[in-house]
XYZ file of C-alpha atoms in Angstrom:
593
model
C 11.346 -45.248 -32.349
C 14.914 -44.359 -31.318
C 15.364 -41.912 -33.660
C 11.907 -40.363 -32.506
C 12.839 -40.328 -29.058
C 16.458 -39.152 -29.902
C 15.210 -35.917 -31.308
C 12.652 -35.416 -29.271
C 14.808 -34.513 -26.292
C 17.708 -32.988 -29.175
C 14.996 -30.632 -30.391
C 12.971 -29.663 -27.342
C 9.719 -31.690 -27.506
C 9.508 -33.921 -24.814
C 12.304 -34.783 -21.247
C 12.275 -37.253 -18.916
C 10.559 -35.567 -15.332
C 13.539 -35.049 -13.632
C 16.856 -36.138 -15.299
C 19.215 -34.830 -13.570
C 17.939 -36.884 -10.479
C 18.066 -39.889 -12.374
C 14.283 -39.448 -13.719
C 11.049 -40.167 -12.368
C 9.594 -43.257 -14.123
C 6.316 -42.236 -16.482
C 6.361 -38.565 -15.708
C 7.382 -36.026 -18.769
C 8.413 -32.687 -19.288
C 7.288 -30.948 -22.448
C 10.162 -28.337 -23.899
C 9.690 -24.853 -25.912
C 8.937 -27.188 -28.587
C 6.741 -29.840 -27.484
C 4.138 -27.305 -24.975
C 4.150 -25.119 -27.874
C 2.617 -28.925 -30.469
C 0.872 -29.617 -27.252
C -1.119 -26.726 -26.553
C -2.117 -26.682 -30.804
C -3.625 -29.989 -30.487
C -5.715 -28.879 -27.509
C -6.732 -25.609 -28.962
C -7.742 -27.067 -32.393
C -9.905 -30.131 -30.328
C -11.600 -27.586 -28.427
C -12.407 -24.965 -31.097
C -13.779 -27.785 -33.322
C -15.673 -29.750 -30.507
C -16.700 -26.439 -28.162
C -16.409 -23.463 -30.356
C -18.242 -24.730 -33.490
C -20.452 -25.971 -32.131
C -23.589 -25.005 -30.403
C -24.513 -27.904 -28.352
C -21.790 -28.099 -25.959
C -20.013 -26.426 -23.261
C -16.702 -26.605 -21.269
C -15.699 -27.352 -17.583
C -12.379 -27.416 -15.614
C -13.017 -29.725 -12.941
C -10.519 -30.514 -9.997
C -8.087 -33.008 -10.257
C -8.560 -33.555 -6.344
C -11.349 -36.041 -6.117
C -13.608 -37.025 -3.103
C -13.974 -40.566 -2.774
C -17.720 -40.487 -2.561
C -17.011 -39.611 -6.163
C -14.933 -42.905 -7.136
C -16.499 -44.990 -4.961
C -19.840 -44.358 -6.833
C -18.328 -45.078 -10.043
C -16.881 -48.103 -8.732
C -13.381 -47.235 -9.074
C -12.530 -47.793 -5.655
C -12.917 -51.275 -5.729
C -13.094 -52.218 -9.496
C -10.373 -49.731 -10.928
C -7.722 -52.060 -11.052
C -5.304 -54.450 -13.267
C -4.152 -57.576 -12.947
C -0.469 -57.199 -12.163
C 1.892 -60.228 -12.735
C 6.143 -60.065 -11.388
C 8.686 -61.972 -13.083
C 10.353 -63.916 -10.679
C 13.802 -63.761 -12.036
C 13.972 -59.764 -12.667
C 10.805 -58.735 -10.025
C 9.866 -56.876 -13.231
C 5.948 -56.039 -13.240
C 3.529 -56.268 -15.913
C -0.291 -55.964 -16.453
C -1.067 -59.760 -17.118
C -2.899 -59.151 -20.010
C -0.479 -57.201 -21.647
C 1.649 -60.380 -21.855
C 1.803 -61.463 -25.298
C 0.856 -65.037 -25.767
C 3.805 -67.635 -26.343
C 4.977 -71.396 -27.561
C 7.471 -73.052 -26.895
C 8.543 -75.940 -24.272
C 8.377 -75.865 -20.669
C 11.447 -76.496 -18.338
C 10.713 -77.116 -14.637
C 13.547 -77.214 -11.901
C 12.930 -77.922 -8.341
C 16.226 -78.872 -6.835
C 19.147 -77.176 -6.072
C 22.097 -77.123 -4.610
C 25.409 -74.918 -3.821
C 28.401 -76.118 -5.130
C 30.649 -73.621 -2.879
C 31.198 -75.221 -0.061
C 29.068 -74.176 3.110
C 31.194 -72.265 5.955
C 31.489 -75.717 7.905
C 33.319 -77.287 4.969
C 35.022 -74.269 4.433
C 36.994 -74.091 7.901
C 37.673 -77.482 7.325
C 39.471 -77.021 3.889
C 41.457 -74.069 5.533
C 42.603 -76.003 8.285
C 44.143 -78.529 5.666
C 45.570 -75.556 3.489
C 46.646 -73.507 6.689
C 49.913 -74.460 6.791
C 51.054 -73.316 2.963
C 48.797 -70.422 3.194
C 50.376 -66.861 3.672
C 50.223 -65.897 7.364
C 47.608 -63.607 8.011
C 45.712 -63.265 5.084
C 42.109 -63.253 5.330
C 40.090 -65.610 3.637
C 36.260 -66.341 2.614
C 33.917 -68.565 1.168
C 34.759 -66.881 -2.141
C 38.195 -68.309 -2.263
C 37.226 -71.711 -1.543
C 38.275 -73.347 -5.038
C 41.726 -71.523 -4.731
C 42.267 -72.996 -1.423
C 40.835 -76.083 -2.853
C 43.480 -76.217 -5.609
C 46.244 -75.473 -3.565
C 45.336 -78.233 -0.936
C 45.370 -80.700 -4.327
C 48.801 -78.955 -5.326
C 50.546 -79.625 -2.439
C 49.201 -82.585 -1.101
C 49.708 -84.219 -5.300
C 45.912 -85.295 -5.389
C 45.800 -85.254 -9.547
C 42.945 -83.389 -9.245
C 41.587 -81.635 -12.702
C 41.189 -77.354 -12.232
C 37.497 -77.039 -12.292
C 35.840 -75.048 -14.767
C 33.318 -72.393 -13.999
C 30.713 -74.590 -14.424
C 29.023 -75.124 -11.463
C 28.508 -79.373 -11.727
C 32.447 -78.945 -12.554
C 32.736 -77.173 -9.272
C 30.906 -79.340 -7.236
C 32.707 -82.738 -8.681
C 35.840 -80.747 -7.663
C 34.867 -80.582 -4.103
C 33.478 -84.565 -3.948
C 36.401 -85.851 -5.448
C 38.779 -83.319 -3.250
C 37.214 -84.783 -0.183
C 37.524 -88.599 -1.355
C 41.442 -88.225 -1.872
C 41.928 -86.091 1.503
C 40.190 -89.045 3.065
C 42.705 -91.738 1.861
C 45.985 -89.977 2.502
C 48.484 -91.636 4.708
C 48.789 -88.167 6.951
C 45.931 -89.599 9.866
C 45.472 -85.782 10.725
C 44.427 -85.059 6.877
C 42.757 -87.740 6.332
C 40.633 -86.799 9.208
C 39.536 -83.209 8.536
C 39.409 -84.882 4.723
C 36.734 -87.405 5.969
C 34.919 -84.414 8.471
C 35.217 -82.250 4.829
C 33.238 -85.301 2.807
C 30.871 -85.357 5.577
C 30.404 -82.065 5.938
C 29.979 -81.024 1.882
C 27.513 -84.215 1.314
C 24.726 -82.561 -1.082
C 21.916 -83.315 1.993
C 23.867 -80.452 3.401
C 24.109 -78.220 0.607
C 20.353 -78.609 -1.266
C 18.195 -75.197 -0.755
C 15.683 -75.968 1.982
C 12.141 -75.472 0.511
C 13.523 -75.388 -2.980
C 11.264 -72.937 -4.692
C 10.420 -74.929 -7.918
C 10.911 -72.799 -11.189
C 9.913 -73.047 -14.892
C 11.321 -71.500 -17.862
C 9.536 -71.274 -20.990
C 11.940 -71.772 -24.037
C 10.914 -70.749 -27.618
C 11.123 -72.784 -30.625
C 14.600 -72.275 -32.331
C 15.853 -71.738 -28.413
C 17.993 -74.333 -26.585
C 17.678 -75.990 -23.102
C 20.992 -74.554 -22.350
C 18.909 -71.312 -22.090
C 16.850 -72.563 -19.898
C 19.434 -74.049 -17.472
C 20.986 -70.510 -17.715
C 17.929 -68.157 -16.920
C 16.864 -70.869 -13.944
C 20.670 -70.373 -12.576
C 20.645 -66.904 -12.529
C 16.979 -67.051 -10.983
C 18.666 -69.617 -7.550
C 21.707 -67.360 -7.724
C 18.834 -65.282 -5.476
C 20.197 -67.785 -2.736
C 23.074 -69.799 -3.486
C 26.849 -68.455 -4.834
C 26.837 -70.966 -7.471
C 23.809 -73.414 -7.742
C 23.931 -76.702 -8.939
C 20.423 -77.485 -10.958
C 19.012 -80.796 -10.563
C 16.510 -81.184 -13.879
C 14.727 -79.838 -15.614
C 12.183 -82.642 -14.956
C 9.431 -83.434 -17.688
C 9.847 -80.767 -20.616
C 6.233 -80.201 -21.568
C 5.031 -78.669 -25.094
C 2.866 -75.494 -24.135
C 1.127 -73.425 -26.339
C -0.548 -69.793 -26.054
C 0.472 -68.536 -22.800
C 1.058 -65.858 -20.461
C 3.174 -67.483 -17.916
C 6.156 -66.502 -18.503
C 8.000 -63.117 -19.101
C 8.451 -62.555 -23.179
C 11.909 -60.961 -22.072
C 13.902 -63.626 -20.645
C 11.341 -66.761 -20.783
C 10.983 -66.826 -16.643
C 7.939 -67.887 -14.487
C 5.738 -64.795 -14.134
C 4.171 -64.644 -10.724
C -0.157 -65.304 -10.165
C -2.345 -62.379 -11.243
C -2.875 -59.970 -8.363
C -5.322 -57.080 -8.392
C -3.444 -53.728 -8.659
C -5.260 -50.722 -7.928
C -4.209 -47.962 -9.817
C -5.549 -44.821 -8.239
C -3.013 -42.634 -6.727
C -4.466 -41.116 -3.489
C -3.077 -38.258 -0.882
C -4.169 -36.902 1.968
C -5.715 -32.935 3.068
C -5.098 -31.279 6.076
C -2.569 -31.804 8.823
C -3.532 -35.145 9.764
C -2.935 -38.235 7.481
C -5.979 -40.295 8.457
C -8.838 -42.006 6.274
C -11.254 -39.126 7.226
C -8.447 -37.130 5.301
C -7.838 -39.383 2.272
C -8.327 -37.777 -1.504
C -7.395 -38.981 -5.351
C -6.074 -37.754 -7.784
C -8.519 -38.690 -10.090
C -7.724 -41.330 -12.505
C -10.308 -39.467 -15.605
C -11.496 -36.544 -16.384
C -14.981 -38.001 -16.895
C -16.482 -38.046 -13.272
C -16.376 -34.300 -12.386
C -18.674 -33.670 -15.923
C -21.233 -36.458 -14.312
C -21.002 -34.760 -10.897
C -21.129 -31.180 -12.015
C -24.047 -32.182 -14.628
C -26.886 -30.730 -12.831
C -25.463 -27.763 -12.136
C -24.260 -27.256 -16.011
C -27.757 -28.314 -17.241
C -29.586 -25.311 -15.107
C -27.294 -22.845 -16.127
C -26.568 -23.478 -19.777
C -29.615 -24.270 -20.401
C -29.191 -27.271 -22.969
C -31.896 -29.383 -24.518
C -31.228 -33.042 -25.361
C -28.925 -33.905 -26.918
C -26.052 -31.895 -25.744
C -22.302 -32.090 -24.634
C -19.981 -31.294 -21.623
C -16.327 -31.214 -22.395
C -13.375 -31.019 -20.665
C -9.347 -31.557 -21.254
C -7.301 -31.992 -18.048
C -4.855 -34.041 -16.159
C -5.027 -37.562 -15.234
C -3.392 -39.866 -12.897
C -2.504 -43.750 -12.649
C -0.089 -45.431 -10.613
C 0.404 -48.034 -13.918
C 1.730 -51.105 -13.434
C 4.589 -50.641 -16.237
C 5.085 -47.669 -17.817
C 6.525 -47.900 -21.551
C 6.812 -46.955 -24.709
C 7.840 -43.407 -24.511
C 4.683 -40.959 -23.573
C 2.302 -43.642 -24.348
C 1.590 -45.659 -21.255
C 2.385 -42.926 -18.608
C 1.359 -42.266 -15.144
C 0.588 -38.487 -15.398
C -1.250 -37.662 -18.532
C -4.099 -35.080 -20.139
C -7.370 -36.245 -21.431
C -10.106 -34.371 -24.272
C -12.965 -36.319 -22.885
C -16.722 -35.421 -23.848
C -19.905 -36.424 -22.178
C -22.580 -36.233 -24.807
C -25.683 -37.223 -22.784
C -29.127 -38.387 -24.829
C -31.950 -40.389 -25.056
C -31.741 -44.035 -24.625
C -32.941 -44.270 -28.362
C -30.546 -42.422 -29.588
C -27.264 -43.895 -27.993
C -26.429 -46.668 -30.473
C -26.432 -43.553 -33.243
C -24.672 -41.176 -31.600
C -22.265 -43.599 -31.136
C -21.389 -43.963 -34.846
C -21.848 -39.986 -35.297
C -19.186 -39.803 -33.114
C -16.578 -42.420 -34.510
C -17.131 -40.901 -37.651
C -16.382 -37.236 -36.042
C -13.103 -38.556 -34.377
C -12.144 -39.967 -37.315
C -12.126 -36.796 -39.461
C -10.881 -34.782 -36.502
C -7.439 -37.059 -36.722
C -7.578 -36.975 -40.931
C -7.580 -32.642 -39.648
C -4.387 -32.816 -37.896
C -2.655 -35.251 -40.465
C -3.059 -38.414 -39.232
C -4.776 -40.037 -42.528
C -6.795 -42.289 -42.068
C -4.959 -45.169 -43.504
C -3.155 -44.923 -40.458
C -6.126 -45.138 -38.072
C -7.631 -48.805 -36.941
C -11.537 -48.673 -35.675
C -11.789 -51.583 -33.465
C -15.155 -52.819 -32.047
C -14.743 -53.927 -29.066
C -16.016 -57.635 -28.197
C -18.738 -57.539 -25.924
C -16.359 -59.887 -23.421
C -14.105 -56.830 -23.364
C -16.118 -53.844 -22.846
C -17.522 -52.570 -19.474
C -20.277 -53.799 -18.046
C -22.184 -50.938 -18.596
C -21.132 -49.864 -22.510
C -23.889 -51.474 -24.423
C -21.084 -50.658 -27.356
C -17.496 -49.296 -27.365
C -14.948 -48.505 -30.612
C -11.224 -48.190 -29.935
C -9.793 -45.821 -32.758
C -6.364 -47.094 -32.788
C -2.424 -45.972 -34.986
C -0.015 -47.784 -35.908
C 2.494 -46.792 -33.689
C 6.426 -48.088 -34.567
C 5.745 -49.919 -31.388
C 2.600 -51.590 -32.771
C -1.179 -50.692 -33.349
C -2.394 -49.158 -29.921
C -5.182 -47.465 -29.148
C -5.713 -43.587 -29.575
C -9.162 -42.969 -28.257
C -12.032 -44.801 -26.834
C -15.366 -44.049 -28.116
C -18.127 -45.587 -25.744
C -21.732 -45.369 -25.295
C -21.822 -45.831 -21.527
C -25.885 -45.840 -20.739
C -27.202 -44.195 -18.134
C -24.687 -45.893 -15.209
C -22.848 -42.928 -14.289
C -25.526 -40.468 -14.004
C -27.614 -43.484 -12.331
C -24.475 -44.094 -9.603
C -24.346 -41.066 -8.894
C -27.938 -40.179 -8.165
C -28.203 -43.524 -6.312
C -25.030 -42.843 -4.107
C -25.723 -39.227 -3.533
C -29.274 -39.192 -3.260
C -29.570 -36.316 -5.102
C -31.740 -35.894 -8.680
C -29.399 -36.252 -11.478
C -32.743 -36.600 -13.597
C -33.698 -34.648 -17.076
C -36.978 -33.014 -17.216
C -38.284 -32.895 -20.821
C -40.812 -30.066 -21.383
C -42.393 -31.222 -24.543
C -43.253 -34.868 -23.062
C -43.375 -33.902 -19.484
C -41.066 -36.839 -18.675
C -38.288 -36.935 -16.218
C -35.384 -39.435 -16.808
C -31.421 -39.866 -16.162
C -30.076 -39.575 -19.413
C -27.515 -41.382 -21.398
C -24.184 -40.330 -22.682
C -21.720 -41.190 -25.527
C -18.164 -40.916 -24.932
C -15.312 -40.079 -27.189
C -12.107 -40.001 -24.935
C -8.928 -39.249 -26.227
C -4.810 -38.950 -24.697
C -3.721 -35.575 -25.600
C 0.452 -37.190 -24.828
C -0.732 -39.963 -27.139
C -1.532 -37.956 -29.278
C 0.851 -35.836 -29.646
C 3.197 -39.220 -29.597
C 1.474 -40.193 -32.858
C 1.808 -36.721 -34.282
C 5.313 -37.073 -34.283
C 5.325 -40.443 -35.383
C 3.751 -39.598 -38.316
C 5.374 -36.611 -39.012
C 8.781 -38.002 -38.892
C 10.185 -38.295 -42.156
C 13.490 -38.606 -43.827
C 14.765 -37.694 -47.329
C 17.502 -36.710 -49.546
C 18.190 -33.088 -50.185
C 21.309 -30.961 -51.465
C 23.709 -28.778 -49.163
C 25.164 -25.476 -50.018
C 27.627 -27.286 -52.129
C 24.866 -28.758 -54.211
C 25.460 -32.676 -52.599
C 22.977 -34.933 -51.509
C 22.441 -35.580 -47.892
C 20.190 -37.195 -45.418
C 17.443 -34.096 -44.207
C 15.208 -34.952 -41.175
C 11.706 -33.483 -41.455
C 8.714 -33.790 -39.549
C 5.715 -33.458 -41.765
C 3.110 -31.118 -39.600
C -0.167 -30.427 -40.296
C 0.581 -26.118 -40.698
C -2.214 -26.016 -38.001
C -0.293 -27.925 -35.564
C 3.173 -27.169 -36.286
C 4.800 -25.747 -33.024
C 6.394 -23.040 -34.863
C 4.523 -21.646 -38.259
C 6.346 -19.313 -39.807
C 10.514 -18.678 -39.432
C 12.188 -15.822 -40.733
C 15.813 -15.401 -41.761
C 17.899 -12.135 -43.106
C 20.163 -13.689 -45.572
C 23.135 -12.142 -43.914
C 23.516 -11.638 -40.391
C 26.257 -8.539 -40.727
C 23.910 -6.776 -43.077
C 22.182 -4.105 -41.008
C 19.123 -3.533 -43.678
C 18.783 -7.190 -43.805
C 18.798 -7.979 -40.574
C 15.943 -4.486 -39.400
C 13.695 -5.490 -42.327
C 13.534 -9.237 -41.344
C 12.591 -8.243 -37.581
C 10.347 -5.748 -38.844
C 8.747 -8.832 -40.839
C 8.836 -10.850 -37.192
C 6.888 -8.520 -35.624
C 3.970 -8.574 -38.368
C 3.656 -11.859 -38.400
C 3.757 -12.505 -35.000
C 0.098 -11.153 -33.713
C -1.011 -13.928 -36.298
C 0.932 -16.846 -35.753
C 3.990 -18.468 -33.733
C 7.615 -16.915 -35.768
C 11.262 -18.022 -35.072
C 13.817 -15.237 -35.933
C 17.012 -16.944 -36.970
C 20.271 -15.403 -38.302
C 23.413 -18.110 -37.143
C 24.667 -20.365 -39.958
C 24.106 -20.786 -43.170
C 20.570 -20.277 -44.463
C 20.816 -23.714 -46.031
C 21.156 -25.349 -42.240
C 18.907 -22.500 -41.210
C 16.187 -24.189 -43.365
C 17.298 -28.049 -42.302
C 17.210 -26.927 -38.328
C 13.472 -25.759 -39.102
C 12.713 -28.424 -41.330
C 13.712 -30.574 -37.893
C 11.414 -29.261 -36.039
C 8.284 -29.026 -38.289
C 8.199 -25.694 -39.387
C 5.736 -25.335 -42.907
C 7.059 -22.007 -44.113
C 10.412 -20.092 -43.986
C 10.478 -16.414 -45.060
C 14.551 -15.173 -46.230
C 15.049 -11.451 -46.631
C 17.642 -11.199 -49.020
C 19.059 -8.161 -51.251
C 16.255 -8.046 -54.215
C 14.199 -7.001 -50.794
C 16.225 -3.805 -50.363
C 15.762 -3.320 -54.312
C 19.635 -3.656 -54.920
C 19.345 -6.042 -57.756
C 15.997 -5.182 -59.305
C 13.764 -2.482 -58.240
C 10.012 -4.057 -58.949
C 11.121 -6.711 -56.691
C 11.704 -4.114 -53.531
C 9.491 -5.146 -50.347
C 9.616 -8.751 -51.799
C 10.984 -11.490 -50.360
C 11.252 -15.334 -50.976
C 8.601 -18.070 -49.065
C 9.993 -21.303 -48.701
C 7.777 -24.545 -48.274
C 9.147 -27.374 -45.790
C 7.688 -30.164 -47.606
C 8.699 -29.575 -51.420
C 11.059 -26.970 -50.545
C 9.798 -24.949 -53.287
C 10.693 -21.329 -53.366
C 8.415 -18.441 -54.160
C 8.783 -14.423 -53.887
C 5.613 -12.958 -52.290
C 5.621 -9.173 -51.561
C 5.784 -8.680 -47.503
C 2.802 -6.818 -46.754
C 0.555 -9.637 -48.546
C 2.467 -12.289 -46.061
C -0.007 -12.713 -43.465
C -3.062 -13.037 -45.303
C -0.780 -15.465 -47.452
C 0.037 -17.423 -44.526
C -2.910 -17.294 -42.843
C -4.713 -19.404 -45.485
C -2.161 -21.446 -46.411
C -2.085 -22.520 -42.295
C -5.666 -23.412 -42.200
């Protein structure tokens, strides 16, 4: 996945939102390269599900939503997660993203600080004040220096602790036992008052937070003694643990963070709408979202789109658009993000007929993603447990790819009833209702839904497109070529052309004049720096299926039946060909669909 991301950003697909400001956390920027794959994947969606087709139509809703809106469709109150913190890092998670665990259970619930506290401290300065440079400004901090010069000069026998804090600490109780007995009554005293003073009732954390750290099989309890230290290091300089206290087997949870094997916090409901306000005053009259799917302006809108398109049963409203949701954890490149585009489609029905549209339309996603070249081999159809779907789905697929990160879902394909329609009507009060003119019947219909992330999408596209291989250099030896394997269709860049020679005038006019007949047809890159062998690994890099090179047998120089000619190149075999120009669109043309 490095690698991915690595040339992502190399190559121009995808930035982090505002880099030089240190980035913006689940916001991206698509490059030249990346709007260019984008906007291919859109197109191709909606000419197959919109333009093919005759029974469905487009929208562009807003992405500013009223709240009437979301609180009909019960995202105002049931749209959230359930957010957990680890209590060692404050790092947040969605709790049932948390992968389930083994392992054995350490609990600490006492602590103390080993440093002493700033009562024992003036104490030990007093002692050490006299062989101390004038002047010089001590803290806390330099207690076991002062410590160890006290024992120096006063011949105590003490041992230098090490920077263990129980070491520390046994330091400090034996330093105070020694000061105590010396024959010097004014050391002895402020050595008794420092004994007093350090005892561990004064030095234990009031309310001692108790903490439990999970540790894995193969894993030590040295690890957990180390992750609950750095967890009381929160309060104390350097805590002493008392514990742990009953190691327990545990098996199968999500407790504790999979990172570092600390406590994760409760679940907490975590809303994830993000919500603004219009107009100059910031009040709850004034309060909007940005709406967290596409999906609710279709339901909305769908009496107005059914009068004037004029649809019969069943038929389809689609829409690709922005998205918003404040998540919990953003991750795993463009996958889990916080701004992100939908391709959703409403395809409202009879009641009958939703448990079969539902498999019409798994089966149409399916071969949509085999179009692109995502095989299906690649692809996972999961049916989702009744437990796990909404309320309202009366059945739900998840078409999932196996990502380098692990098999994740794609798109959801769900036949969600009548609900929406029915919330709407109910909230609203206005007729969301279908009037049938061969039965005479008026019902709210129902509606299939195949949703899919355009930035997942696109994530997977390049995941599966990445490739490496060995190929020769101009010198004829092997080397390591990156290539990502396109579908022509929804290669950012179709077609490149190169003039074999950059300083050859007739090379370089006939290859432009080549650019600009190819370019009313498809996407061209005009490239004349370098060789032409790393002018064919640069666009083998970024995708591109064919490469065109004007060389001399185009001029005629060599041999004159191959004038006008020049030689196609293909990314994946690397195959050459000689094709005569003027047939190079039609060529290319088919060869891209």
């Amino acid at each position: 996945m490095e690698k991915i991301v690595s040339l992502c950003k190399r190559r121009g697909f995808i930035f982090q939102s505002s880099e030089i400001y240190g980035g913006l956390n689940g916001a991206w920027d698509y490059g030249p390269l990346g709007v260019e794959l984008k906007r291919n994947l859109k197109n191709y969606w909606w000419q197959v599900t919109v333009h093919e087709r005759d029974d469905i139509v487009g929208i562009d809703g807003a992405i500013l939503t009223h709240p009437a809106v979301l609180k009909a469709s019960g995202h105002v109150e049931g749209f959230t997660d359930p957010m957990v913190d680890c209590r060692l890092t404050n790092q947040r998670f969605k709790a049932d993203q948390i992968p389930l665990q083994s392992g054995t259970v350490f609990s600490f619930r006492l602590v103390r600080e080993a440093i002493p506290p700033l009562e024992s401290f003036q104490l030990l300065a007093q002692i050490a004040a006299p062989h101390m440079t004038a002047g010089k400004k001590v803290s806390t901090d330099d207690a076991v220096e002062i410590g160890l010069l006290i024992n120096d000069r006063h011949n105590l026998g003490l041992e230098v602790p090490t920077r263990d804090p129980k070491s520390v600490e046994d330091f400090f109780l034996n330093l105070g036992d020694r000061l105590k007995k010396l024959p010097d009554a004014s050391i002895a005293s402020l050595g008794d008052d420092f004994a007093t003073s350090y005892a561990v009732s004064n030095r234990t954390l009031q309310q001692s937070q108790a903490f439990r750290v999970l540790v894995q099989r193969g894993e030590t309890e040295a690890k957990a003694r180390k992750v609950a230290q750095a967890f009381y290091r929160k309060w104390l300089k350097l805590p002493v643990l008392v514990g742990p206290f009953n190691p327990t087997a545990c098996n199968d949870t999500r407790e504790f963070n999979p990172e570092n094997g600390a406590e994760l916090t409760p679940p907490r409901a975590f809303n994830l709408m993000l919500e603004t306000h219009l107009g100059a005053v910031a009040d709850e009259a004034s309060k909007v979202y940005l709406r967290p799917e596409t999906a609710q302006s279709i339901f909305v809108q769908f009496k107005n789109i059914l009068e004037v398109s004029r649809k019969k049963l069943p038929f389809g409203i689609a829409q690709i658009g922005k998205a918003f949701r404040n998540e919990i954890n953003p991750r795993n490149f463009t996958f889990r993000s916080r701004e992100f585009e939908q391709m959703e489609l409403e395809y409202f029905c009879r009641a009958e007929q939703g448990m079969e549209l539902l498999e019409y339309w798994k089966e149409e996603r399916l071969k949509f993603y085999e179009n692109i070249g995502i095989p299906r081999s690649r692809l996972h159809v999961l049916t989702v447990p009744d437990d796990d779907r909404a309320f309202y789905s009366k059945g739900t697929y998840d078409i999932e790819y196996d990502f380098p990160f692990g098999l994740q879902e794609l798109e959801g394909v769900a036949y969600r009833t009548d609900y929406d329609l029915s919330q709407h009507q109910k909230a609203s009060g206005k007729s969301l209702e279908y009037f049938d003119e061969e039965t005479k019947q008026r019902f709210v219909p129902h509606v299939v839904e195949p949703s899919a992330g355009v930035d997942r999408t696109v994530l997977a596209l390049i995941c599966e497109a990445y490739s490496e291989d060995q190929a020769p250099d101009e010198k004829g030896k092997m080397e390591t070529r990156i290539v990502l394997r396109f579908h022509p269709r929804i290669a950012p860049i179709k077609c490149a052309v190169f003039p074999l020679l950059k300083n050859k005038e007739p090379l370089v006019a006939k290859a432009k004049e080549i650019v600009s007949l190819l370019r009313p047809h498809m996407t061209v890159f005009y490239d004349e720096s370098g060789a032409i062998g790393r002018r064919y690994r640069r666009q083998d890099e970024i995708g591109t299926p064919f490469g065109v090179t004007v060389d001399f047998e185009t001029l005629g120089e060599k041999d004159a039946a191959l004038r006008e000619t020049v030689t196609l190149r293909d990314r994946d075999s690397m195959k050459q060909e000689r094709v005569a120009i003027q047939d190079l669109p039609a060529i290319l043309r088919d060869r891209l669909a």
